[in-house]
N, CA, C and O of each residue as an XYZ file, in Angstrom:
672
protein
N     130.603    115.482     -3.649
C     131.374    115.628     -4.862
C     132.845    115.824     -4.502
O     133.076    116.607     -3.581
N     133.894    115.206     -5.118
C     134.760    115.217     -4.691
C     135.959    116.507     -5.286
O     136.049    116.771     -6.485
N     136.839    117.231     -4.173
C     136.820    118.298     -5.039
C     138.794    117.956     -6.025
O     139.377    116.887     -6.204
N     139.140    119.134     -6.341
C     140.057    118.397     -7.425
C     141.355    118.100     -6.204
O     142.176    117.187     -6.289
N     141.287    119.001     -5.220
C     142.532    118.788     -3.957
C     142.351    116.858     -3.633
O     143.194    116.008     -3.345
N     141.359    116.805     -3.781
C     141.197    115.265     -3.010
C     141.342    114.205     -3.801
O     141.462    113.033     -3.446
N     141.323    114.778     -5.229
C     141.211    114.110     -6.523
C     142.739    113.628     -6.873
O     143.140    112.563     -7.342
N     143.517    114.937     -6.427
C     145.022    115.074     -6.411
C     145.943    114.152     -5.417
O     147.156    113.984     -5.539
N     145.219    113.672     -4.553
C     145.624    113.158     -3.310
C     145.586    111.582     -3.661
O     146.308    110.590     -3.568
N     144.452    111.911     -4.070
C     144.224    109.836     -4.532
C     145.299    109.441     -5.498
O     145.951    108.423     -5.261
N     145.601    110.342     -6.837
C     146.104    110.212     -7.452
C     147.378    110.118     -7.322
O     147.906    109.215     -7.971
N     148.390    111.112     -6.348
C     149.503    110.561     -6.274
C     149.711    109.266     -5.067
O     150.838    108.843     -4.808
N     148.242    108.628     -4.272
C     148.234    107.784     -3.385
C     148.036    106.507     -4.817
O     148.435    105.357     -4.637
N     147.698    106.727     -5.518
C     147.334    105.284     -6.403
C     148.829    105.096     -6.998
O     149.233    103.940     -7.123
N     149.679    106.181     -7.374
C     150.880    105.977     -8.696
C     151.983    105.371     -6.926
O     152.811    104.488     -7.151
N     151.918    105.718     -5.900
C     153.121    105.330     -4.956
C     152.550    103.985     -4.368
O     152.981    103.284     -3.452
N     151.731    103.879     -4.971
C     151.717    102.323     -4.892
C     152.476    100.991     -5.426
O     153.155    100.130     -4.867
N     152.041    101.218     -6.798
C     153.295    100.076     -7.077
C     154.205    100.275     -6.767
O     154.776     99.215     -6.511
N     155.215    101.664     -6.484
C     156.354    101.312     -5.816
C     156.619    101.171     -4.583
O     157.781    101.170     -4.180
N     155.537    101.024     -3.760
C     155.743    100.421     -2.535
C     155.843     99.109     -2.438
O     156.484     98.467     -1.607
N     154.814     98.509     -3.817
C     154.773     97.234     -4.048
C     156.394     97.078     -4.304
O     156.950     96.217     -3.623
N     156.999     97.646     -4.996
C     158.283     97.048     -5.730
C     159.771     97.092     -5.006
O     160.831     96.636     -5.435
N     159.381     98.107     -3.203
C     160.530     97.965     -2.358
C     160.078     96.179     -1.555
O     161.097     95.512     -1.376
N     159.233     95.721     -1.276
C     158.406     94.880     -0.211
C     159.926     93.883     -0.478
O     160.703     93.996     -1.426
N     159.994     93.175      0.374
C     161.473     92.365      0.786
C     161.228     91.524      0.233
O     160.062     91.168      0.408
N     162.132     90.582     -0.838
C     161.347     89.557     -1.309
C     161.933     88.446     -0.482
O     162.665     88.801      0.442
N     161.707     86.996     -0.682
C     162.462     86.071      0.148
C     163.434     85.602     -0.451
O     163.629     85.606     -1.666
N     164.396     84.976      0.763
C     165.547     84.649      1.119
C     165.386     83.337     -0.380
O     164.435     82.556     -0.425
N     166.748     83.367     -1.693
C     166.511     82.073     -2.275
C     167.380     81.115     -1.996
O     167.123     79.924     -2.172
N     168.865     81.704     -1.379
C     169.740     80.597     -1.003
C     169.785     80.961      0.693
O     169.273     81.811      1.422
N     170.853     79.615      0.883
C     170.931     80.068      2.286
C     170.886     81.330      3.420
O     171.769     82.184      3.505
N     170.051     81.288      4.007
C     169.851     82.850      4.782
C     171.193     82.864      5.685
O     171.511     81.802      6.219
N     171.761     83.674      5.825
C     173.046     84.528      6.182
C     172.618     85.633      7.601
O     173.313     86.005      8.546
N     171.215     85.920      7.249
C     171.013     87.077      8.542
C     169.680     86.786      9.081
O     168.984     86.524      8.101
N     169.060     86.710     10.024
C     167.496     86.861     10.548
C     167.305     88.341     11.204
O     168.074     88.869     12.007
N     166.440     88.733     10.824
C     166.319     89.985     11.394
C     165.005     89.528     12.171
O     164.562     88.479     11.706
N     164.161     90.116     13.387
C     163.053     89.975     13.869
C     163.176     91.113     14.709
O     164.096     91.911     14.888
N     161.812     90.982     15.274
C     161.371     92.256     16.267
C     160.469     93.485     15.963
O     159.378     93.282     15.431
N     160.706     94.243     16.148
C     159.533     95.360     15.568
C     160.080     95.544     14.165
O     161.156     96.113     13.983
N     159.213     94.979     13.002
C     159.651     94.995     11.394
C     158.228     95.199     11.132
O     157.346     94.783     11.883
N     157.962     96.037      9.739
C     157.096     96.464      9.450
C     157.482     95.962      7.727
O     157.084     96.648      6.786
N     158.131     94.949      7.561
C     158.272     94.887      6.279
C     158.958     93.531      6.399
O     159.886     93.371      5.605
N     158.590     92.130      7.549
C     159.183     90.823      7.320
C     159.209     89.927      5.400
O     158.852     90.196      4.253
N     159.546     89.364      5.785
C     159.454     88.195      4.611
C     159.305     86.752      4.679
O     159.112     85.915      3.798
N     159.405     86.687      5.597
C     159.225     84.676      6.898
C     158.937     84.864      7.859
O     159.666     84.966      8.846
N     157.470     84.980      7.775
C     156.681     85.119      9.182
C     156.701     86.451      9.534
O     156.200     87.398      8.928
N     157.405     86.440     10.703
C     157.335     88.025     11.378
C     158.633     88.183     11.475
O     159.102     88.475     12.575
N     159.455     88.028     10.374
C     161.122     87.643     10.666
C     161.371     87.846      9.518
O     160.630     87.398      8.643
N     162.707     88.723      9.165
C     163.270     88.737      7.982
C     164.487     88.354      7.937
O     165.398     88.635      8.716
N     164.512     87.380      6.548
C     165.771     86.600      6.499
C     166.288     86.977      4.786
O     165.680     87.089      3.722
N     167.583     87.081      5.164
C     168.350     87.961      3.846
C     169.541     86.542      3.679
O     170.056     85.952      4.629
N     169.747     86.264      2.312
C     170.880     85.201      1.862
C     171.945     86.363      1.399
O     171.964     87.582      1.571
N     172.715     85.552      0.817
C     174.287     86.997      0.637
C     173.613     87.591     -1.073
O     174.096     88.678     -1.390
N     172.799     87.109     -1.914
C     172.645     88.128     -2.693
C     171.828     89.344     -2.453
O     171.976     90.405     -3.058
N     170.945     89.107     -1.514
C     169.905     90.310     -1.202
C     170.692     91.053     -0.930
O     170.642     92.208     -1.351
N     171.659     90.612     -0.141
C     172.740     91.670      1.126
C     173.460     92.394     -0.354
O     173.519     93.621     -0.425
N     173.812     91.813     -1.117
C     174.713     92.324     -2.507
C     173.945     92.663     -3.072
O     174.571     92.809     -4.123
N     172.519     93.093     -3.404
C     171.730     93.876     -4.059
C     171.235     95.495     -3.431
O     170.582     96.422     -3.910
N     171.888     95.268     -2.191
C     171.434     96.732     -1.668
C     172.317     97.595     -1.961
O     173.169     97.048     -2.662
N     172.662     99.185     -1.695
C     173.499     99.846     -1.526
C     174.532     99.610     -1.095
O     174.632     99.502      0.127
N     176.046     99.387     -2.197
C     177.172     98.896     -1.102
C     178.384    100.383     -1.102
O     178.582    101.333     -1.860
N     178.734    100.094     -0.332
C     180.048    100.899     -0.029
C     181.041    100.284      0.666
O     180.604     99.200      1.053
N     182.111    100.441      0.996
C     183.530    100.639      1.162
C     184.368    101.433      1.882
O     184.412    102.602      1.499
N     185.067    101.127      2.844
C     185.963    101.740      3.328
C     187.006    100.608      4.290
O     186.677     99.555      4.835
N     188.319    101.272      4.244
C     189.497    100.861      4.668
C     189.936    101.372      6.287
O     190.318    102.507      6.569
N     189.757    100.089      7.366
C     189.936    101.612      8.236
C     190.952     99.819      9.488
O     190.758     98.618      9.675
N     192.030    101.015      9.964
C     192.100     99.703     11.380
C     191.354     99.714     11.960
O     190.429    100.525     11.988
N     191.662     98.178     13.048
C     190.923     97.300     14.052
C     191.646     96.935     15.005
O     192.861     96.806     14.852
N     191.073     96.715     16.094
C     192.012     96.005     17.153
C     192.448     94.776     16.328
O     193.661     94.603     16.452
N     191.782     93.749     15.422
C     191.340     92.535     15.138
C     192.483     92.057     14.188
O     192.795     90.874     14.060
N     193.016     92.996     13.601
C     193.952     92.882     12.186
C     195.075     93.665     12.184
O     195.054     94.891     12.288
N     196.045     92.994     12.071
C     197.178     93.640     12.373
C     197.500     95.134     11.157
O     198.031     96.164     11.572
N     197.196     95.013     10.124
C     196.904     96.029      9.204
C     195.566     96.591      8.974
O     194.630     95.825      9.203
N     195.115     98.524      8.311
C     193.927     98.356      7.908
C     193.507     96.802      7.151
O     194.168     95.772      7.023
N     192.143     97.154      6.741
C     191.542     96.212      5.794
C     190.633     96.678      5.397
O     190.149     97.332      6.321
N     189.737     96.811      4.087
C     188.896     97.260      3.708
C     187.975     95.759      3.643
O     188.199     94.562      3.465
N     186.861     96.625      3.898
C     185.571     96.350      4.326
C     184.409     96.693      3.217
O     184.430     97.792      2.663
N     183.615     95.936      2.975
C     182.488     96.382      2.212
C     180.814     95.409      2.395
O     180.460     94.339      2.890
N     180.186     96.533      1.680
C     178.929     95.953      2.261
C     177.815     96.778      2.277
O     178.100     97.971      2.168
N     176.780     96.552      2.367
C     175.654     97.450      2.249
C     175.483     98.331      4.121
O     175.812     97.709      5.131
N     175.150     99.204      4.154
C     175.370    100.694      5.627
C     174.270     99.737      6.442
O     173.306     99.351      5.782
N     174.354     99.374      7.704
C     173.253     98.883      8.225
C     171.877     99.479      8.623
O     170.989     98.838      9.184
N     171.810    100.748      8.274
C     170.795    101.268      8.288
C     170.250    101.229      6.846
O     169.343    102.052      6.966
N     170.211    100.921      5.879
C     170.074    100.193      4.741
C     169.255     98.983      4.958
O     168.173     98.891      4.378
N     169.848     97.655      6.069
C     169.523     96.830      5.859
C     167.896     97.370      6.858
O     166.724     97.359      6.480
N     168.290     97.647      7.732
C     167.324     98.455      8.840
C     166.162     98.629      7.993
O     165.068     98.122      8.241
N     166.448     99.434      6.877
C     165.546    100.413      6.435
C     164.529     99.140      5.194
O     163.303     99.227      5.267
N     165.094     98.142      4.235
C     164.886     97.039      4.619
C     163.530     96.585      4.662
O     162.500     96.530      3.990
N     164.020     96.287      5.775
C     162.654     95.678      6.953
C     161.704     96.373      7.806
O     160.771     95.852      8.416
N     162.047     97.654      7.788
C     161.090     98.653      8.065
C     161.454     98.570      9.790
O     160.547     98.396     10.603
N     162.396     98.667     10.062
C     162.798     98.349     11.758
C     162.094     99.190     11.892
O     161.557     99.867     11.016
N     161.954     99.301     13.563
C     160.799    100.625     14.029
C     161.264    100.269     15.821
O     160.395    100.244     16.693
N     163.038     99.971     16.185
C     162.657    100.104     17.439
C     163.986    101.510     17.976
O     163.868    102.619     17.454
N     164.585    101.378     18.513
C     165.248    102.063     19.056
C     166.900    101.172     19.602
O     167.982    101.736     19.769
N     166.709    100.206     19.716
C     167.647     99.211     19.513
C     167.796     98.029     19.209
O     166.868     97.230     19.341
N     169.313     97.577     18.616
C     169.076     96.194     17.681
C     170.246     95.393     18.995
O     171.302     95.852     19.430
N     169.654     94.282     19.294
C     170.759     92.711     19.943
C     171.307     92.471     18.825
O     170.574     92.398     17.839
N     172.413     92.328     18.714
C     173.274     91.341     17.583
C     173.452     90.441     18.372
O     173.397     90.744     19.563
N     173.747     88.915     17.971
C     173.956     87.576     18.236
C     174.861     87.474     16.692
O     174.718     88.038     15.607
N     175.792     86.504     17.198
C     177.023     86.176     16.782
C     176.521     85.056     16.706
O     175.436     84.708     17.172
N     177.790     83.999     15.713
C     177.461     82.546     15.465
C     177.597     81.744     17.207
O     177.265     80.612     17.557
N     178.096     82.662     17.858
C     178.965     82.006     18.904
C     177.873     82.011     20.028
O     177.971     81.335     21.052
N     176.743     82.903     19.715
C     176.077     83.280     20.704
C     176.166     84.827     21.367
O     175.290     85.424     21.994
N     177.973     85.418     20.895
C     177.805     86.504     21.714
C     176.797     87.622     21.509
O     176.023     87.502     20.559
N     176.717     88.641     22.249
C     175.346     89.230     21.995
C     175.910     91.098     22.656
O     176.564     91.488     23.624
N     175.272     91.721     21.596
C     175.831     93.146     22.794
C     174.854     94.104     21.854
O     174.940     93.989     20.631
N     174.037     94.936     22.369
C     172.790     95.826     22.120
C     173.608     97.165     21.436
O     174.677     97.519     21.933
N     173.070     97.831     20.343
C     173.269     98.543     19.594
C     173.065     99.609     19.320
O     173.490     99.712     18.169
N     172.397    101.184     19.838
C     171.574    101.830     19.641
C     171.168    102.043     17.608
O     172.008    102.012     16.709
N     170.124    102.179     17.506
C     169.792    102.249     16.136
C     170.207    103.754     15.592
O     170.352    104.155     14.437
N     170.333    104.372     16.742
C     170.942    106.280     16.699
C     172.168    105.889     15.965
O     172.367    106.573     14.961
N     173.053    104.952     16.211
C     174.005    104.861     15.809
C     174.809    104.922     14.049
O     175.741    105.501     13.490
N     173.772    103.960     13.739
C     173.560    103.547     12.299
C     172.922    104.745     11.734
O     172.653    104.710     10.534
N     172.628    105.841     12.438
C     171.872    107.092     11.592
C     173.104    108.200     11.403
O     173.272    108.851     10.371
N     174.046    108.300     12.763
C     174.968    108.974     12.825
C     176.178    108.584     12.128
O     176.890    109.538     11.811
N     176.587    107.462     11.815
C     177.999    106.822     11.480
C     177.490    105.866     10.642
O     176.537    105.170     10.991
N     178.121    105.733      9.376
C     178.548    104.844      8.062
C     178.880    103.036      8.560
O     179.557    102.202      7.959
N     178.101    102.896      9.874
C     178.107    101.740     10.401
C     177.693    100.775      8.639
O     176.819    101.049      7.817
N     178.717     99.668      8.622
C     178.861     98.873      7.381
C     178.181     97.589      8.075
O     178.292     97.263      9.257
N     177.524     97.000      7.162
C     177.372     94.995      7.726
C     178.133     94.738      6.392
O     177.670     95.039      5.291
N     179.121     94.260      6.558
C     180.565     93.762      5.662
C     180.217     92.684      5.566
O     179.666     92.070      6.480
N     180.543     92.072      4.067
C     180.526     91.112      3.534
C     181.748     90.762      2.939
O     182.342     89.712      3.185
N     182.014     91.366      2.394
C     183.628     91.048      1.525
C     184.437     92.218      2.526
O     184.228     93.393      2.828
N     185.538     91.124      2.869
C     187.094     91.418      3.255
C     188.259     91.930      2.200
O     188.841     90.954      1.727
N     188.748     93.159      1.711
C     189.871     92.996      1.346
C     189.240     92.066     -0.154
O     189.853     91.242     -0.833
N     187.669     92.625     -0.331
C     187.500     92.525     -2.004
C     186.707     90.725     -2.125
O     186.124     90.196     -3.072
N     186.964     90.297     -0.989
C     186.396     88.618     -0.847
C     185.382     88.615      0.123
O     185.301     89.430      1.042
N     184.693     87.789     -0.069
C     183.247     87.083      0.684
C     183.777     86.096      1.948
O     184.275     84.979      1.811
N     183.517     86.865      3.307
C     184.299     86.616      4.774
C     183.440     85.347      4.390
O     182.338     85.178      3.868
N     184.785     84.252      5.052
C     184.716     83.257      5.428
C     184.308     83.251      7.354
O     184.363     84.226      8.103
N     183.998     82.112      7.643
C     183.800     82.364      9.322
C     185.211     82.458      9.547
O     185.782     83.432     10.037
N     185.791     81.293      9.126
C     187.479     81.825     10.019
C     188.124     83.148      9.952
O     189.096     83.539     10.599
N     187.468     83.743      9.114
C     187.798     85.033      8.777
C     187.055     86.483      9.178
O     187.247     87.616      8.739
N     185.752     85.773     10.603
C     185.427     86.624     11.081
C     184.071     87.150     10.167
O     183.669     88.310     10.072
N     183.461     85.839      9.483
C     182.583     86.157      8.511
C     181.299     85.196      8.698
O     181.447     84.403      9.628
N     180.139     85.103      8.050
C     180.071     85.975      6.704
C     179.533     86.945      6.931
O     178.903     87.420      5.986
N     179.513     87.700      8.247
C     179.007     89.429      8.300
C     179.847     89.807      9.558
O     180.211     89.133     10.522
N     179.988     90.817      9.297
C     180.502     91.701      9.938
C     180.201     93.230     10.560
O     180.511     94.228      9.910
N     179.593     93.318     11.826
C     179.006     94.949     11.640
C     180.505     95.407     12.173
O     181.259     94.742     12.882
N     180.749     96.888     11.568
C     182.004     97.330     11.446
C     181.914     98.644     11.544
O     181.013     99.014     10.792
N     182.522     99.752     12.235
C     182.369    100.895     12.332
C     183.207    101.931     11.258
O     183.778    101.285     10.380
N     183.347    103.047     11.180
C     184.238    103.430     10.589
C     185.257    104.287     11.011
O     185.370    105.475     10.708
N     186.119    103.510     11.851
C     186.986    103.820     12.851
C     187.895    104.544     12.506
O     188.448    105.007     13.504
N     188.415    104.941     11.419
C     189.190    105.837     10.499
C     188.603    107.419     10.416
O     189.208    108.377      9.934
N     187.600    107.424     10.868
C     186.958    108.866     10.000
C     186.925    109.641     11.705
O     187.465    110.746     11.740
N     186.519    109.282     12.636
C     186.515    109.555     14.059
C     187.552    108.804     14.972
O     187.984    107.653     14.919
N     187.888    110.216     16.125
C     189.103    109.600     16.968
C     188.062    109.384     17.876
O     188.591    108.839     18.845
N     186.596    109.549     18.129
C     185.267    109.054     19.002
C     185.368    107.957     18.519
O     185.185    107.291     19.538
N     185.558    107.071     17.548
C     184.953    106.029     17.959
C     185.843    104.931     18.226
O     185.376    103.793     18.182
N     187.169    105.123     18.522
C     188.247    104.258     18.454
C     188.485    104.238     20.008
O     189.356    104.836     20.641
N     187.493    103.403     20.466
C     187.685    102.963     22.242
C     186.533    101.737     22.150
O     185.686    101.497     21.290
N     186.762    101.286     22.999
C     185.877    100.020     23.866
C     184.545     99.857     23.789
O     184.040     98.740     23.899
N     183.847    100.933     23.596
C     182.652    100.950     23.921
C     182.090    100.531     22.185
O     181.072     99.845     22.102
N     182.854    101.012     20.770
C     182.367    101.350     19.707
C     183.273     99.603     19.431
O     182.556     98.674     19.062
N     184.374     99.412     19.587
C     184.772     98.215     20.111
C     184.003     96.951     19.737
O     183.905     96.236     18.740
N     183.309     97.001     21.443
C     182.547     96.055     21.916
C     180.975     95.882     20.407
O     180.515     94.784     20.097
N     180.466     97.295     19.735
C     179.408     97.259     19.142
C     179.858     96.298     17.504
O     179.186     95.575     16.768
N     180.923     96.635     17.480
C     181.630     95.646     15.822
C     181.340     94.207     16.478
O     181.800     93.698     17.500
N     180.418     93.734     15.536
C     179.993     92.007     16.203
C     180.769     91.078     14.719
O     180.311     91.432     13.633
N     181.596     90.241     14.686
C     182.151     89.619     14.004
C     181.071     88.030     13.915
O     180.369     87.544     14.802
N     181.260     87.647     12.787
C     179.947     86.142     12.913
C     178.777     86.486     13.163
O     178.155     85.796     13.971
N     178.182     87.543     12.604
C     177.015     88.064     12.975
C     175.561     87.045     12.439
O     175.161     87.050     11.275
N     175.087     86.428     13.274
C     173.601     85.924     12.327
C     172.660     86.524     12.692
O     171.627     86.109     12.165
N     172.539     87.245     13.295
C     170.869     88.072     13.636
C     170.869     89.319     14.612
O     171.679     89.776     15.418
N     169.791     89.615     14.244
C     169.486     90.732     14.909
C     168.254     91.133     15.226
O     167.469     91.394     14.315
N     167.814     91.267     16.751
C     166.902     91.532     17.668
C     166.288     92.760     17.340
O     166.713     93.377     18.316
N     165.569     93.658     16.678
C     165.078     95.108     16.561
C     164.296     95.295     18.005
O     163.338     94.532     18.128
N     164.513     96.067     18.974
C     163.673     95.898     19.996
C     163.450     97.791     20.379
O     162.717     98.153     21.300
């Protein structure tokens, strides 16, 4: 016989259902913009999740203005926090490869994106990055708020032309 503790258990296990149903990633409808793969617990194409620029504009966005080596003035930046997109796809590793359109590639800790307002930027200065413009994503730190992160190392982790990312 089942007693009412267990009765209680099912019950709030049956109501967090549909909304588990209603985070699940849906798919990519225009051109995909990002591939995510690797340890994902929440793909949408195969074992790979691929986001077009409205998904990316349907998540949580924020904003901030900060310099760059890259731009001779600040520039504000916006875009959904990459632990957002992380969160997503249900990442589950400990670090992400970014790959650039170009190929370049430089490993990420995922600690990172938990500690710092790390952005994947989409709009420049209020507009939708063009590639010549270092677009259409951008992972971007928030180099304004810490004198830690304004060196080489945090640098090297801002990937400009970003198309994917390795969860490993």
């Amino acid at each position: 016989m089942p007693t009412r503790r267990s009765l209680a258990r099912f019950a709030v296990a049956a109501l967090a259902l549909p909304a588990l149903r209603a985070v699940a990633l849906e798919a990519a409808a225009g051109p995909v913009v990002l591939t995510v793969s690797g340890k994902l617990s929440k793909p949408n194409a195969g074992e790979r999740a691929e986001f077009d620029r409205p998904m990316l504009s349907r998540l949580p966005q924020h904003s901030f203005s900060t310099a760059t080596p890259w731009y001779d003035a600040p520039r504000k930046f916006s875009g959904p926090l990459l632990r957002d997109v992380l969160a997503a796809v249900g990442a589950q590793g400990t670090q992400l490869r970014c790959i650039a359109l170009n190929d370049y590639a430089v490993d990420l800790p995922i600690e990172d994106t938990q500690r710092h307002e790390v952005l994947l930027a989409i709009l420049l200065d209020d507009k939708p990055m063009a590639v010549r413009d270092k677009g259409p994503l951008f992972i971007i730190y928030p180099f304004h708020s810490s004198a830690t992160l304004r060196n080489a190392v945090y640098y090297s982790r801002s990937v400009w032309q970003l198309k994917s990312i390795q969860v490993q």
